[in-house]
PDB file of N, CA, C and O in Angstrom, chain B, residues numbered from 101:
ATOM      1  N   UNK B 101     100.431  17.895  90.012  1.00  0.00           N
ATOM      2  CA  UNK B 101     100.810  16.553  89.662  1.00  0.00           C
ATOM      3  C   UNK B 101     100.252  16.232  88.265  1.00  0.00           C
ATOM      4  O   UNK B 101      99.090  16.362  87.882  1.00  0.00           O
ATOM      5  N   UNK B 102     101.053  15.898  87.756  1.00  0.00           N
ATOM      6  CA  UNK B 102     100.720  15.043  86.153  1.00  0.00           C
ATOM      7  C   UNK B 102      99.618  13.618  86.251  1.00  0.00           C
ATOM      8  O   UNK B 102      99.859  12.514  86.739  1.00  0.00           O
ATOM      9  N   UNK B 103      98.421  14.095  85.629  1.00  0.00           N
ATOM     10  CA  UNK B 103      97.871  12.729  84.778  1.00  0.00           C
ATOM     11  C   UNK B 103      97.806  12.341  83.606  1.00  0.00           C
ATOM     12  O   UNK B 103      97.506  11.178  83.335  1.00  0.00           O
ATOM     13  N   UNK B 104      98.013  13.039  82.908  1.00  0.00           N
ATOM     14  CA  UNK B 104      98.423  12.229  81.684  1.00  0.00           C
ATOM     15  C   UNK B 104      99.487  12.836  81.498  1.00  0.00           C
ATOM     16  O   UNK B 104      99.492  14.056  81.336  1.00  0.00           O
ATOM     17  N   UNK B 105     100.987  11.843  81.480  1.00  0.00           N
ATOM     18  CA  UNK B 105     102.151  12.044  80.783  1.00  0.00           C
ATOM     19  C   UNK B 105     102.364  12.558  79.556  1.00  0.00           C
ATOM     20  O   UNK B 105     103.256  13.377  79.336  1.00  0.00           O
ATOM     21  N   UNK B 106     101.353  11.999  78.442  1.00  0.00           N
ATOM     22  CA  UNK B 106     101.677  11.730  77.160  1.00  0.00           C
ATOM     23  C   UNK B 106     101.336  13.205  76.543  1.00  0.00           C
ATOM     24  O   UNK B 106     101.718  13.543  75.422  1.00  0.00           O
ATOM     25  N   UNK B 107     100.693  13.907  77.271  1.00  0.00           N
ATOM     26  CA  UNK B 107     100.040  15.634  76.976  1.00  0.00           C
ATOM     27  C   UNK B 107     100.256  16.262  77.773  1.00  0.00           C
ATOM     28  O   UNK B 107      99.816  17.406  77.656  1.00  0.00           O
ATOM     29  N   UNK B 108     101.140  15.890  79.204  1.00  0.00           N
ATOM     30  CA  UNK B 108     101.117  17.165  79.853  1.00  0.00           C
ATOM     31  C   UNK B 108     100.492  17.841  80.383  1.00  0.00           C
ATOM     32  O   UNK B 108     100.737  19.045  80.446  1.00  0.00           O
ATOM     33  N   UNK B 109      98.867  16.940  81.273  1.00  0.00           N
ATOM     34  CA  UNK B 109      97.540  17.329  81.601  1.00  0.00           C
ATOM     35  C   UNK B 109      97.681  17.178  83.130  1.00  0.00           C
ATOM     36  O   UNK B 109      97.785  16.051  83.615  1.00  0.00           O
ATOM     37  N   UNK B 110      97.686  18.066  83.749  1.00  0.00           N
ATOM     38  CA  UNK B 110      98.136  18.150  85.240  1.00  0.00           C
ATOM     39  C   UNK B 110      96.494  17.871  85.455  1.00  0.00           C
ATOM     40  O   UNK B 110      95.649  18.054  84.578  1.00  0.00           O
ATOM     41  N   UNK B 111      96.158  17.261  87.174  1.00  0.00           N
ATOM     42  CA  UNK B 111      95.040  17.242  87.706  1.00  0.00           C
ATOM     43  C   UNK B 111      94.184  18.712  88.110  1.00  0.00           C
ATOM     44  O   UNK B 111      92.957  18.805  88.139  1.00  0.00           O
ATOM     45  N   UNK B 112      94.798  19.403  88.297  1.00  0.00           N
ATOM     46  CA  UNK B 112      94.297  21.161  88.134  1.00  0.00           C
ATOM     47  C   UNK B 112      93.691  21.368  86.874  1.00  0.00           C
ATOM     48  O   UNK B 112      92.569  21.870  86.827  1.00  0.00           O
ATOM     49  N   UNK B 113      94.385  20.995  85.694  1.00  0.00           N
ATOM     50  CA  UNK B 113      94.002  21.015  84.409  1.00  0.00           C
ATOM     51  C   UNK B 113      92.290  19.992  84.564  1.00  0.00           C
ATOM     52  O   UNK B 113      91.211  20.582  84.606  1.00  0.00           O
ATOM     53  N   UNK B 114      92.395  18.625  84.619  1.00  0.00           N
ATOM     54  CA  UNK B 114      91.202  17.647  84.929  1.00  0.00           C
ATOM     55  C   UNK B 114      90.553  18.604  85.255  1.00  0.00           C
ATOM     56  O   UNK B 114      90.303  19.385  84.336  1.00  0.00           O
ATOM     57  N   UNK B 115      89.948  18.999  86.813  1.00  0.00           N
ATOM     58  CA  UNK B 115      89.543  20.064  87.744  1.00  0.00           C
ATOM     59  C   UNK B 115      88.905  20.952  86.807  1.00  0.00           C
ATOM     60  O   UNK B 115      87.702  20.899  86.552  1.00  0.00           O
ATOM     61  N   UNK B 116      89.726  21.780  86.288  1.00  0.00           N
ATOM     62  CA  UNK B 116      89.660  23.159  85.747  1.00  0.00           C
ATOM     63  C   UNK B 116      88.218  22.409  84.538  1.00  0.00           C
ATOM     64  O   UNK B 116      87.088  22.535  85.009  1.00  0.00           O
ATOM     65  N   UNK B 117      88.293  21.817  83.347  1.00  0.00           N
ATOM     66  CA  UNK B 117      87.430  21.167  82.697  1.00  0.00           C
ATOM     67  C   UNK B 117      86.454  20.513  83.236  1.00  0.00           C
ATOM     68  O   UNK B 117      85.362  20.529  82.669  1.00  0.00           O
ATOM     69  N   UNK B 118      86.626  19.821  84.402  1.00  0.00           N
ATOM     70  CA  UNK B 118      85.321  19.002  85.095  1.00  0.00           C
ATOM     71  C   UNK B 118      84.299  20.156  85.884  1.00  0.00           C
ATOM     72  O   UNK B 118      83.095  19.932  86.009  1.00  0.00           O
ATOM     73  N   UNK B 119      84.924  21.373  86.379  1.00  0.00           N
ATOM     74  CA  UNK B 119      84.098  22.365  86.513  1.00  0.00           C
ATOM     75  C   UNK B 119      83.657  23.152  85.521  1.00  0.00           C
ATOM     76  O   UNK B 119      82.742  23.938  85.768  1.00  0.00           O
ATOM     77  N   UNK B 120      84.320  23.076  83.998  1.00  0.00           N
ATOM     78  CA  UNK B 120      83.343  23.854  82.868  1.00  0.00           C
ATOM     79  C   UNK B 120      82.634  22.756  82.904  1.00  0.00           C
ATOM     80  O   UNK B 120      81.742  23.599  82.811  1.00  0.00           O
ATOM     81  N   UNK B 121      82.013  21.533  82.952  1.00  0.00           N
ATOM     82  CA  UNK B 121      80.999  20.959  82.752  1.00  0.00           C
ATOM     83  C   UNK B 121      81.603  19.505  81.776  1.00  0.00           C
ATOM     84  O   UNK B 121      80.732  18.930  81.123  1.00  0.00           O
ATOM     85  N   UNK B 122      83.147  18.908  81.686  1.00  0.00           N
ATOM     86  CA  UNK B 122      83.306  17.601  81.421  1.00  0.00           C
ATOM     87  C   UNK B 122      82.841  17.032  82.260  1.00  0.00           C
ATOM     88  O   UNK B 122      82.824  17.663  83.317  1.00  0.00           O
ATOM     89  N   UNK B 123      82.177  15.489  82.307  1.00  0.00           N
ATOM     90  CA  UNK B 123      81.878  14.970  83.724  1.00  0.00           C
ATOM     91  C   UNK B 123      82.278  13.473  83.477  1.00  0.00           C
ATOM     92  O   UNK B 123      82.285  12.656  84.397  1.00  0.00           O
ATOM     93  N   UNK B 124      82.643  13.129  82.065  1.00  0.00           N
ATOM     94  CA  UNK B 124      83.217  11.966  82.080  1.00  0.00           C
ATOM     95  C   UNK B 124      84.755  11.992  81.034  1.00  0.00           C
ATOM     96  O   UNK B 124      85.123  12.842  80.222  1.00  0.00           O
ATOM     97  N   UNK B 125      85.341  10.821  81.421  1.00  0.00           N
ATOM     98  CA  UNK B 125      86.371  10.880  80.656  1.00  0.00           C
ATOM     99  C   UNK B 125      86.518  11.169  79.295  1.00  0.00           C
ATOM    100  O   UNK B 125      87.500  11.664  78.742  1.00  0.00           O
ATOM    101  N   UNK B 126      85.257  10.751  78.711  1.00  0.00           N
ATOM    102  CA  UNK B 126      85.444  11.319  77.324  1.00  0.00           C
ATOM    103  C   UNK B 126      85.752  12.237  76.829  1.00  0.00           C
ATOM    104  O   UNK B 126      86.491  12.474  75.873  1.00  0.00           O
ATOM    105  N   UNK B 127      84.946  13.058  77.744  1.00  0.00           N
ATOM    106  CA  UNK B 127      84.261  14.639  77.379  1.00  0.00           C
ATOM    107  C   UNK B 127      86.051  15.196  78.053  1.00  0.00           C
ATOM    108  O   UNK B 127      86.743  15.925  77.341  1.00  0.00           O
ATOM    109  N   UNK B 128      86.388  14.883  78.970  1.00  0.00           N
ATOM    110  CA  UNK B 128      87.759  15.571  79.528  1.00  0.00           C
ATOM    111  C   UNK B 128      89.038  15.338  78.070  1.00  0.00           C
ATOM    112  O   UNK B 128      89.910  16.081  77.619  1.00  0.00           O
ATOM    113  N   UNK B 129      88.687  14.281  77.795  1.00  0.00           N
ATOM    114  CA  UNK B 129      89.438  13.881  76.551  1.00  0.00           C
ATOM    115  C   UNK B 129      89.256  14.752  75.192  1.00  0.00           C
ATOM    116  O   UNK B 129      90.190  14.894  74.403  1.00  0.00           O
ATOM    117  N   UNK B 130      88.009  15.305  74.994  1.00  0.00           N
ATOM    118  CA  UNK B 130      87.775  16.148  74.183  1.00  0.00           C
ATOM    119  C   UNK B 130      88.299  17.613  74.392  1.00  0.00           C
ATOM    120  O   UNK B 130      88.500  18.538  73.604  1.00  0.00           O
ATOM    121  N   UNK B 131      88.431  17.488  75.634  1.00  0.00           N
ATOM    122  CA  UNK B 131      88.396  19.123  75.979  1.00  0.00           C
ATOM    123  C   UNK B 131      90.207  19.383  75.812  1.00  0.00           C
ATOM    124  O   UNK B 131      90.739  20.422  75.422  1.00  0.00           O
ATOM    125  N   UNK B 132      90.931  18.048  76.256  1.00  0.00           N
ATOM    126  CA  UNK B 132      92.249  18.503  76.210  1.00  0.00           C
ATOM    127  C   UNK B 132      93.249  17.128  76.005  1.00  0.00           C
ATOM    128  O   UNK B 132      94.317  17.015  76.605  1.00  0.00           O
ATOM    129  N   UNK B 133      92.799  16.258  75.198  1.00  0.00           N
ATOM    130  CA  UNK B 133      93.172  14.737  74.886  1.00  0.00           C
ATOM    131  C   UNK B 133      93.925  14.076  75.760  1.00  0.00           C
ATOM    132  O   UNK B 133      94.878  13.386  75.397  1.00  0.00           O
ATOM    133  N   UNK B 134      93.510  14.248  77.206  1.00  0.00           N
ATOM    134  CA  UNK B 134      94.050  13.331  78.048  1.00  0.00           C
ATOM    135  C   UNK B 134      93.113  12.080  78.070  1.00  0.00           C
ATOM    136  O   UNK B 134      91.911  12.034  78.330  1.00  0.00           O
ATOM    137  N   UNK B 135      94.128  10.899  77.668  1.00  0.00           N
ATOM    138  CA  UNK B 135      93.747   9.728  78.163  1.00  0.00           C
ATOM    139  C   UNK B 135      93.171   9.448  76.483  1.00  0.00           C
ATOM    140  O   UNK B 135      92.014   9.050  76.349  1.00  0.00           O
ATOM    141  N   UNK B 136      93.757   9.605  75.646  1.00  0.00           N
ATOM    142  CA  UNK B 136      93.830   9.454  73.918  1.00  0.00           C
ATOM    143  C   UNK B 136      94.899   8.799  73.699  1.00  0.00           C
ATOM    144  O   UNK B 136      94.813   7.867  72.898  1.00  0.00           O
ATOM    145  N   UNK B 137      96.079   9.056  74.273  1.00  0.00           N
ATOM    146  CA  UNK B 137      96.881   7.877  73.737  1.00  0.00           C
ATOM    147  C   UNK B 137      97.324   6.767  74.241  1.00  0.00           C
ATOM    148  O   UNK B 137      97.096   5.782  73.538  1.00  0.00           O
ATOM    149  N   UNK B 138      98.022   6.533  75.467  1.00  0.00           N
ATOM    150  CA  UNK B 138      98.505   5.252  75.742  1.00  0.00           C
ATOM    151  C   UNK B 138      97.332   4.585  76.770  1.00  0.00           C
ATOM    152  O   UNK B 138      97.344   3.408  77.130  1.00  0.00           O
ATOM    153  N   UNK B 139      95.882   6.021  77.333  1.00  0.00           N
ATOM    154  CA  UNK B 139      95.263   5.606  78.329  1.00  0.00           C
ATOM    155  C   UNK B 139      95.781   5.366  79.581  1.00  0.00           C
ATOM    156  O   UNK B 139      95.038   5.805  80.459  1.00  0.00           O
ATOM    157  N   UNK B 140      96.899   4.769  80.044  1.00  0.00           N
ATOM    158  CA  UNK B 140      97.156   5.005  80.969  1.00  0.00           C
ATOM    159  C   UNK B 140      96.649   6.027  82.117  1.00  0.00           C
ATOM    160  O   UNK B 140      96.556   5.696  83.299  1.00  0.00           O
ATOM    161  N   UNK B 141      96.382   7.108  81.697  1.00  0.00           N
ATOM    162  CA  UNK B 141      95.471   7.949  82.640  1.00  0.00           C
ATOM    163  C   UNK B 141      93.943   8.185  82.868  1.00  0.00           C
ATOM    164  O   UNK B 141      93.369   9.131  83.408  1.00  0.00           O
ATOM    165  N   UNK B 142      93.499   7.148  82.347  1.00  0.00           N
ATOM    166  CA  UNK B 142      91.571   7.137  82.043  1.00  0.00           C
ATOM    167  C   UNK B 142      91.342   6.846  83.584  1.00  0.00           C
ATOM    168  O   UNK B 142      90.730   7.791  84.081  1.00  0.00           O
ATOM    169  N   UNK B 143      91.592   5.985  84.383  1.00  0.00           N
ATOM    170  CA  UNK B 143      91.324   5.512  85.365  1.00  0.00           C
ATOM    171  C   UNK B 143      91.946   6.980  86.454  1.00  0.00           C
ATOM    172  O   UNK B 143      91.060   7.633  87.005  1.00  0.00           O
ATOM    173  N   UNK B 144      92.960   7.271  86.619  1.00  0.00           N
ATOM    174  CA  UNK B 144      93.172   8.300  87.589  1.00  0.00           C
ATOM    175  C   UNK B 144      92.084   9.709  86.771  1.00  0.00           C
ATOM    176  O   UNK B 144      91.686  10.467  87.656  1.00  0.00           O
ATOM    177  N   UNK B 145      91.770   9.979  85.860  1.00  0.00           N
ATOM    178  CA  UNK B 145      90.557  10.953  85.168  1.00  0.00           C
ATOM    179  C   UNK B 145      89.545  10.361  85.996  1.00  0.00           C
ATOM    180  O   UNK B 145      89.149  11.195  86.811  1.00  0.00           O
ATOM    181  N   UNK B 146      88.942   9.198  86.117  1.00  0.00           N
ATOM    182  CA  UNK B 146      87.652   8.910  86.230  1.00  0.00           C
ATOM    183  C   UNK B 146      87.637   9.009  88.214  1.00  0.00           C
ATOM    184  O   UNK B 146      86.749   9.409  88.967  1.00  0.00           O
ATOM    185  N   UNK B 147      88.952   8.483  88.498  1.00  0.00           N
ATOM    186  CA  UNK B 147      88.991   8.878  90.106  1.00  0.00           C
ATOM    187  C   UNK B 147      88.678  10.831  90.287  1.00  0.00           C
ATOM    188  O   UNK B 147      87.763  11.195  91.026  1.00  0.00           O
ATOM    189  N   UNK B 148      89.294  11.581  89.751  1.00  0.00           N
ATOM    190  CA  UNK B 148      88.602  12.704  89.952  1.00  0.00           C
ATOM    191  C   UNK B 148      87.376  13.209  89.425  1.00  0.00           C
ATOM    192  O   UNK B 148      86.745  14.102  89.991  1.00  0.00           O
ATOM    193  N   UNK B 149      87.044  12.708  88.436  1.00  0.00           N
ATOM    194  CA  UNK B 149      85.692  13.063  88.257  1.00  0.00           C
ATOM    195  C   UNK B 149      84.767  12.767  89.528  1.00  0.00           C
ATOM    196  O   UNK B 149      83.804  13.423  89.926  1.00  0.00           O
ATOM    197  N   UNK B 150      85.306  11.635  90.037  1.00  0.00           N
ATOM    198  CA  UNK B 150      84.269  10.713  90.774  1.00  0.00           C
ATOM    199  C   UNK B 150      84.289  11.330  92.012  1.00  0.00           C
ATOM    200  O   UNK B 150      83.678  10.712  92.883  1.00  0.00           O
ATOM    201  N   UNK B 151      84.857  12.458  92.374  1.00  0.00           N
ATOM    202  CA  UNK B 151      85.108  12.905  93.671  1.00  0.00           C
ATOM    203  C   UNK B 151      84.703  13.982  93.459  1.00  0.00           C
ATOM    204  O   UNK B 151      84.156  14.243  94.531  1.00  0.00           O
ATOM    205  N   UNK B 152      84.503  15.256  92.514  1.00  0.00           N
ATOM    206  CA  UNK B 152      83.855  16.254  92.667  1.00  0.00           C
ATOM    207  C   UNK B 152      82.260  16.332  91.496  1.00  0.00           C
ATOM    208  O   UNK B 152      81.951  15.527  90.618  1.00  0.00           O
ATOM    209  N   UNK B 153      81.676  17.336  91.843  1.00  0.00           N
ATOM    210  CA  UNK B 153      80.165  17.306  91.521  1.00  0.00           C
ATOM    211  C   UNK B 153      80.234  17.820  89.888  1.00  0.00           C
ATOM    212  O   UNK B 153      80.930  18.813  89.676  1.00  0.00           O
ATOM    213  N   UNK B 154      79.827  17.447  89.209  1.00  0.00           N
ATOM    214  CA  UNK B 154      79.650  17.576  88.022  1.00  0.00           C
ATOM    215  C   UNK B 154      78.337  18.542  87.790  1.00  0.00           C
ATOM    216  O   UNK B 154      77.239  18.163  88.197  1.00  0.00           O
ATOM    217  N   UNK B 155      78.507  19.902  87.069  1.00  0.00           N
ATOM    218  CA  UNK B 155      77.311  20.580  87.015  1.00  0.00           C
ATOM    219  C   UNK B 155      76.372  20.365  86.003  1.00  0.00           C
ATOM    220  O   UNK B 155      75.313  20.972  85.837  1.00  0.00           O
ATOM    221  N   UNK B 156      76.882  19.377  85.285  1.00  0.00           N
ATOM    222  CA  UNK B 156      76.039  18.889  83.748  1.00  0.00           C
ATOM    223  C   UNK B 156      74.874  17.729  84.462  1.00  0.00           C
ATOM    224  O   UNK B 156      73.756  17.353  84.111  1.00  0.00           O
ATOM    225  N   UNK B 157      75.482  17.506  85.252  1.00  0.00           N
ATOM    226  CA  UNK B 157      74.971  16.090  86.084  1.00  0.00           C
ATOM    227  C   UNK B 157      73.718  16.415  86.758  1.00  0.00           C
ATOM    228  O   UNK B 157      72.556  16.106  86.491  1.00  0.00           O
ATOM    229  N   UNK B 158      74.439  17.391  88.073  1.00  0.00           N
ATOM    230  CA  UNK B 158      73.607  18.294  88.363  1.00  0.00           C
ATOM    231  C   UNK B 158      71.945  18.831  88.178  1.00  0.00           C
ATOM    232  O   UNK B 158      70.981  18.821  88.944  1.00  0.00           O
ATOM    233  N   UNK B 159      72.105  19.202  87.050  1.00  0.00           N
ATOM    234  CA  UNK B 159      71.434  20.260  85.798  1.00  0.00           C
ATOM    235  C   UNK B 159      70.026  18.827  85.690  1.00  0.00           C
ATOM    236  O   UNK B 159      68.806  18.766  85.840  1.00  0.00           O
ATOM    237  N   UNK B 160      70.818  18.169  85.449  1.00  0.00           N
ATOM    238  CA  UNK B 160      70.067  16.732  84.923  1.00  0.00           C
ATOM    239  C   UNK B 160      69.227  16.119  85.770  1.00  0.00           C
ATOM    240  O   UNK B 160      68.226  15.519  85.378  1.00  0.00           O
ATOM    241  N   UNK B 161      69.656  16.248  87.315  1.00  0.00           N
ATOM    242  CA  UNK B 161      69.004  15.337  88.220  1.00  0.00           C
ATOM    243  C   UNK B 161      67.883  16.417  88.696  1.00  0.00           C
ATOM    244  O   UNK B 161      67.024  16.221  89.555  1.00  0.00           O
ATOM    245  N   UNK B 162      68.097  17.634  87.921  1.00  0.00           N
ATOM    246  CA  UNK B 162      67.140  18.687  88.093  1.00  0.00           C
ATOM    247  C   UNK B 162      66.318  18.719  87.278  1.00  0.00           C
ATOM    248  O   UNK B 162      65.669  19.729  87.547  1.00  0.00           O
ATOM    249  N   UNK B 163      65.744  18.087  86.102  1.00  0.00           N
ATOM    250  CA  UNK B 163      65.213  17.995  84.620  1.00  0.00           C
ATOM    251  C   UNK B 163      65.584  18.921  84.004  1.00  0.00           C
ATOM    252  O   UNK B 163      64.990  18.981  82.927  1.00  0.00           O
ATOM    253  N   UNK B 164      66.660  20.105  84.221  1.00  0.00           N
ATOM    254  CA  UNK B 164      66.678  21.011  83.561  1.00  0.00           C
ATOM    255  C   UNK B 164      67.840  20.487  82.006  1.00  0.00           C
ATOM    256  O   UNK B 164      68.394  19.437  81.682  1.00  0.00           O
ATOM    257  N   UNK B 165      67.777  21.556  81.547  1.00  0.00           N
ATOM    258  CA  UNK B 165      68.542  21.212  79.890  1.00  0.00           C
ATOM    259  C   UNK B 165      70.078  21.486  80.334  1.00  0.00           C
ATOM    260  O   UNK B 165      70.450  22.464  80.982  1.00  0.00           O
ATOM    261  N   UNK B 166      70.782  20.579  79.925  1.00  0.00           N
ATOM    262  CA  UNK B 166      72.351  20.632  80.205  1.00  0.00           C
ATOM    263  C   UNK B 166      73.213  21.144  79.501  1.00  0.00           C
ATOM    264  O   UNK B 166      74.364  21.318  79.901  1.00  0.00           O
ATOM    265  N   UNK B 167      72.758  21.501  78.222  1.00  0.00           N
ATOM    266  CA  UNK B 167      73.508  22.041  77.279  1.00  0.00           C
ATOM    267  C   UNK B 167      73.117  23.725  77.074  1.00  0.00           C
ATOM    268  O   UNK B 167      73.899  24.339  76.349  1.00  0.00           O
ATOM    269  N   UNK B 168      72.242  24.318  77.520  1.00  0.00           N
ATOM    270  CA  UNK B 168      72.009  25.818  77.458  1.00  0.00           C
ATOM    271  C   UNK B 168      73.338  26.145  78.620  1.00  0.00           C
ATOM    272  O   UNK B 168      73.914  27.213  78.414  1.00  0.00           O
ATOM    273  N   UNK B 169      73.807  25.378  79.705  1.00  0.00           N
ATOM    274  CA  UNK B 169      74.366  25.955  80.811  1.00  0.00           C
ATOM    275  C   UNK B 169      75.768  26.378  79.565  1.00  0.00           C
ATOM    276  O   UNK B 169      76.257  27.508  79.582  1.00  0.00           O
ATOM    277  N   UNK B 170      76.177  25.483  78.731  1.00  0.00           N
ATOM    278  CA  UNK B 170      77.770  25.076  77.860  1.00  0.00           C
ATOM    279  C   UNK B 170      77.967  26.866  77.364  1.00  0.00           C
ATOM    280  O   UNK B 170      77.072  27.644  77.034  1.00  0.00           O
ATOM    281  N   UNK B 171      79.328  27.100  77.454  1.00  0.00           N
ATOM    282  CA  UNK B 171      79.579  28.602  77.032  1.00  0.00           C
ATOM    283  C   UNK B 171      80.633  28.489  76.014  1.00  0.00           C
ATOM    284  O   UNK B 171      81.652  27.800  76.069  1.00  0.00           O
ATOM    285  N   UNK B 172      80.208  29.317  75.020  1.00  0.00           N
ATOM    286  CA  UNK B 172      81.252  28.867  73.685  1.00  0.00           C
ATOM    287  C   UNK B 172      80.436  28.234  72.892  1.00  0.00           C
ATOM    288  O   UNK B 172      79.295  27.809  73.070  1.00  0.00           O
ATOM    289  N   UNK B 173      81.495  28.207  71.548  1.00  0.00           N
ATOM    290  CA  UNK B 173      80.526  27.436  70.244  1.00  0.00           C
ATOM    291  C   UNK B 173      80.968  25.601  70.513  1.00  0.00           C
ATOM    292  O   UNK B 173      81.790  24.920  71.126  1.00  0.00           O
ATOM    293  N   UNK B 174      79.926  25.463  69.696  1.00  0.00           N
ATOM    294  CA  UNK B 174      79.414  23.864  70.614  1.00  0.00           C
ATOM    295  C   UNK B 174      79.311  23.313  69.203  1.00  0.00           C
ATOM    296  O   UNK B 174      78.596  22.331  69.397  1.00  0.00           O
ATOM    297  N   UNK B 175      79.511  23.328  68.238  1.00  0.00           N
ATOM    298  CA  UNK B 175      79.633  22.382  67.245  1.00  0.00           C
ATOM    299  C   UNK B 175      80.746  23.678  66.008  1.00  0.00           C
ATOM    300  O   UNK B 175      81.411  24.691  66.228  1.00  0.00           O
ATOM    301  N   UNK B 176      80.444  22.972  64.920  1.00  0.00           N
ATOM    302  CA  UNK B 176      81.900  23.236  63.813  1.00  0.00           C
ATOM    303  C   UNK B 176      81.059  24.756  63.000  1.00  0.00           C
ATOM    304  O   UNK B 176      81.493  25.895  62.829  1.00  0.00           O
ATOM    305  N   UNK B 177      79.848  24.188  62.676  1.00  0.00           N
ATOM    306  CA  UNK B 177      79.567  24.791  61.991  1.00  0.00           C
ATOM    307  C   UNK B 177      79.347  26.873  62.551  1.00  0.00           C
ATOM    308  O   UNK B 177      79.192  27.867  61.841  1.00  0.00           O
ATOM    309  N   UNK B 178      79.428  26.745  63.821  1.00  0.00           N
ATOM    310  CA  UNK B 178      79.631  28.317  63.871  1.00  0.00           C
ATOM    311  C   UNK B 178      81.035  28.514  63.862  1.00  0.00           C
ATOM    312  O   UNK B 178      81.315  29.482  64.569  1.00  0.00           O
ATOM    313  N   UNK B 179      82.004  28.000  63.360  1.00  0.00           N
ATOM    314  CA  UNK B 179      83.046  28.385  63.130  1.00  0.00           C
ATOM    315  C   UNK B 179      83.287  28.811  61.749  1.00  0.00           C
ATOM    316  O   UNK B 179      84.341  29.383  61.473  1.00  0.00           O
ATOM    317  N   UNK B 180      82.336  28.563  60.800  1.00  0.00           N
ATOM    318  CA  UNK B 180      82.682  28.685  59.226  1.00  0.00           C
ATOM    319  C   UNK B 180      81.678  30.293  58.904  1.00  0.00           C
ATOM    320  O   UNK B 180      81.650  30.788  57.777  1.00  0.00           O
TER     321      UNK B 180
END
């Protein structure tokens, strides 16, 4: 099923990113710009977030560091 129309971001897609470690809409928005343009889909994003466990979250309620778990380059500059 489609949540965001405007990109073509199926809820499998949501899913698929909220288990690499998006845990809020933003971050899902970064990962694949759902819920950037008309919004219309921020609210059905934030209903699935809100239903499965977030491992960034996780990580956190553990004191541990949330960003060593992240795989891949994580800012611009290791791209140059």
């Amino acid at each position: 099923m489609y949540v965001c129309s405007c990109f073509g971001i199926t809820e499998a897609q949501v899913k698929q990113h909220a288990e690499g470690g998006a845990c809020t809409p933003r971050q899902i928005a970064s990962a694949c710009k759902a819920g950037t343009d008309c919004g219309s889909c921020v609210r059905r994003i934030q209903a699935i977030l809100g239903r499965g466990a977030c491992p960034r979250r996780e990580l956190a309620d553990q004191g541990k560091p949330m960003l060593a778990e992240l795989s891949g380059p994580v800012g611009l500059d290791e791209a140059a």
